[in-house]
Coordinates of C-alpha atoms in Angstrom, one line a residue:
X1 CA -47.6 -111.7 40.4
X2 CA -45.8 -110.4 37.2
X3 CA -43.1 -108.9 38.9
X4 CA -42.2 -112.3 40.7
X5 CA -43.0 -114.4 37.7
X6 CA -39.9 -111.9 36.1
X7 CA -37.6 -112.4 39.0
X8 CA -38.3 -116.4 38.4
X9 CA -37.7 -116.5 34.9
X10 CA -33.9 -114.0 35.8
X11 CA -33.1 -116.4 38.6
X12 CA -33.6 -119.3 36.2
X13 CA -31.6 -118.1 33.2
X14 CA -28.9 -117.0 35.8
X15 CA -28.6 -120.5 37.4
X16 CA -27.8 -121.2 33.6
X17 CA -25.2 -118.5 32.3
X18 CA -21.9 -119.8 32.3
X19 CA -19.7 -117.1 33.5
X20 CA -16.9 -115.1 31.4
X21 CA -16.4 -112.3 33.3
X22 CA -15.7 -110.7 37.0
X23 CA -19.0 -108.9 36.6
X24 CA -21.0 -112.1 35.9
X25 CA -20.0 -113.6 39.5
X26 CA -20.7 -110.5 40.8
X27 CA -23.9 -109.8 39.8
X28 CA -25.2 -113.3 39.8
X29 CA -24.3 -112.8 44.0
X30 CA -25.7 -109.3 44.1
X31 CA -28.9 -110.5 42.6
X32 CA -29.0 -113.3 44.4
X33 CA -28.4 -112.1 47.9
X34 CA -30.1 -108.5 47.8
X35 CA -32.6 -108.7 45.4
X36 CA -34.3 -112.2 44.7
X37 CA -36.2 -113.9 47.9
X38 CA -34.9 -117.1 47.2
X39 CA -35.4 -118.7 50.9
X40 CA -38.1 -121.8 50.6
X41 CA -38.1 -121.0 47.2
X42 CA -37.7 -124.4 44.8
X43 CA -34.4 -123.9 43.4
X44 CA -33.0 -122.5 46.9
X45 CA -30.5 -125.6 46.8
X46 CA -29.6 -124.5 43.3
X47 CA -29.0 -121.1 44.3
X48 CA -26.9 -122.0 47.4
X49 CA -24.7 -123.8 45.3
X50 CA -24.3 -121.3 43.3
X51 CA -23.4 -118.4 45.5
X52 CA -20.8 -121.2 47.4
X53 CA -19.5 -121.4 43.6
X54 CA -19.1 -118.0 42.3
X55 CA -17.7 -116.6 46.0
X56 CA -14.5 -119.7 45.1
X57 CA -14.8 -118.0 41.8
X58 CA -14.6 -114.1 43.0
X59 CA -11.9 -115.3 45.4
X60 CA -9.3 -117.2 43.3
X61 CA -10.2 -114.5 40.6
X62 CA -8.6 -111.8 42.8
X63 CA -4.9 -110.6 41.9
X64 CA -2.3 -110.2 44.1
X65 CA -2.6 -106.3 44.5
X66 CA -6.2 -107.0 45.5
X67 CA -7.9 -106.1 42.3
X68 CA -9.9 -107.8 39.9
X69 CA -9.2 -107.5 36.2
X70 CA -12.4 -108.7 33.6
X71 CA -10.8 -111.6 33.6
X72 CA -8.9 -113.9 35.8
X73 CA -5.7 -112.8 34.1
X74 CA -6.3 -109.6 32.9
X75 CA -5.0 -106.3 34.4
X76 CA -6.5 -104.7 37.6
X77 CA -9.7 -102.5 36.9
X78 CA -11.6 -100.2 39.0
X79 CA -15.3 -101.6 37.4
X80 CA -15.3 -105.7 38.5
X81 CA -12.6 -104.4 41.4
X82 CA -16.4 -102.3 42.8
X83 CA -18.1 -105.1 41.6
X84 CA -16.4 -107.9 43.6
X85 CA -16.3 -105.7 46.4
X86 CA -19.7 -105.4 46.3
X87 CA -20.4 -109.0 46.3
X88 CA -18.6 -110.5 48.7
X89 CA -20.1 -107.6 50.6
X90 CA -23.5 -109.1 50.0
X91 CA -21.8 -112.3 51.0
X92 CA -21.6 -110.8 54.7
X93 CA -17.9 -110.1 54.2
X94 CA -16.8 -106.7 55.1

């Protein structure tokens, strides 16, 4: 019960955060889809929207040599490039 009353309060103050960052999307996703059991859960509707959200984010995000920067327009880095990856992995993208 403590354990899943932490994962509730993190799932809450990540439906929240307003993101700044590649990494932010990403590991709103990764948490999201690999980590919390959100299915019949009482924000589920909240945290659909969300994923459908930050996936448009991760994609429009991406620069034209396939990278992601820390930003949308900053240069290409290998760190949120992982990270992105590794999202949209979780997404069921391969």
């Amino acid at each position: 019960p403590k354990y899943r009353a932490a994962l509730d309060e993190k799932a809450t103050k990540l439906l929240t955060l307003k993101p700044r960052w590649t990494d932010d999307y990403a590991n709103r996703v990764i948490f999201f889809r690999d980590v919390f059991p959100y299915a019949a859960h009482e924000l589920e509707a909240k945290i659909l929207s969300s994923l459908r959200a930050d996936e448009l984010e991760l994609r429009a995000w991406q620069q034209a040599a396939g990278c992601w920067g820390f930003e949308k327009t900053t240069d290409c880095d290998p760190a949120p490039t992982a990270l992105a990856i590794t999202a949209l992995s979780a997404l069921g993208f391969d």
